[in-house]
Coordinates of C-alpha atoms and ligand atoms in Angstrom, one line a residue:
M193 CA 62.3 28.3 -76.3
A194 CA 63.5 26.0 -73.4
V195 CA 65.1 22.9 -73.9
M196 CA 65.5 20.0 -71.0
T197 CA 66.5 17.2 -70.3
Y198 CA 65.2 14.1 -68.6
T199 CA 66.2 10.7 -67.9
V200 CA 63.6 7.5 -68.5
T201 CA 64.4 4.3 -67.4
G202 CA 62.9 1.3 -68.9
M203 CA 63.3 1.9 -72.7
T204 CA 65.0 -1.1 -74.8
C205 CA 64.7 -0.4 -78.2
G206 CA 63.3 1.3 -81.0
H207 CA 59.8 0.8 -80.1
C208 CA 60.3 2.2 -76.6
V209 CA 61.9 5.3 -78.1
S210 CA 58.7 6.0 -80.2
S211 CA 56.4 5.2 -77.9
V212 CA 58.0 7.9 -75.3
S213 CA 58.5 10.6 -78.3
G214 CA 54.5 10.2 -79.9
E215 CA 53.0 10.3 -75.6
V216 CA 55.9 13.2 -74.7
G217 CA 55.5 15.2 -78.3
R218 CA 51.3 15.4 -77.8
I219 CA 52.1 17.7 -74.8
D220 CA 51.2 21.1 -75.7
G221 CA 54.1 23.5 -76.3
V222 CA 56.3 20.6 -76.9
E223 CA 57.9 21.3 -80.4
A224 CA 60.4 18.7 -80.8
V225 CA 61.6 15.4 -78.8
D226 CA 64.7 13.4 -79.2
V227 CA 65.7 10.7 -77.4
D228 CA 68.9 8.6 -76.8
L229 CA 68.1 4.8 -76.2
A230 CA 71.9 4.2 -75.0
S231 CA 71.9 6.7 -72.4
G232 CA 67.9 6.9 -71.6
R233 CA 68.1 10.8 -71.6
V234 CA 65.0 12.7 -73.4
T235 CA 65.6 16.0 -74.9
V236 CA 62.1 18.1 -74.8
T237 CA 62.4 21.8 -76.6
G238 CA 59.6 23.7 -76.4
D239 CA 57.3 26.4 -74.4
G240 CA 55.0 26.1 -71.9
F241 CA 55.4 22.2 -70.9
G242 CA 55.8 21.1 -66.9
D243 CA 57.8 18.7 -65.9
D244 CA 54.9 17.1 -64.1
E245 CA 53.4 17.1 -68.0
I246 CA 56.5 15.1 -69.1
R247 CA 55.9 12.5 -65.8
G248 CA 52.7 12.0 -67.0
A249 CA 53.4 11.4 -70.9
V250 CA 56.4 8.9 -70.1
D251 CA 54.1 7.4 -67.2
A252 CA 51.4 6.8 -70.3
A253 CA 54.1 5.2 -72.2
G254 CA 54.6 2.4 -69.8
Y255 CA 58.2 3.8 -68.8
T256 CA 59.2 6.0 -65.4
L257 CA 61.0 9.1 -65.5
V258 CA 63.8 9.2 -62.7
D259 CA 63.7 12.4 -60.1
V260 CA 66.1 15.0 -61.5
Ligands
CU490 CU1 61.4 -1.4 -77.1

């Protein structure tokens, strides 16, 4: 099981958090998504997902993944 941390910009409220959690949570292999609104930190737990898939899901939700 891998735990990856990403930074997402543009989230301002609980609705943003649930949009990002929903899109990222749909990716195959993702078991859990934890979003910290204050820091923009998104922690993803699971197996077999890639950074590009996370980026795509964050884009689809309307936010931006900051390059690590
Ligand atoms: Cu919002």
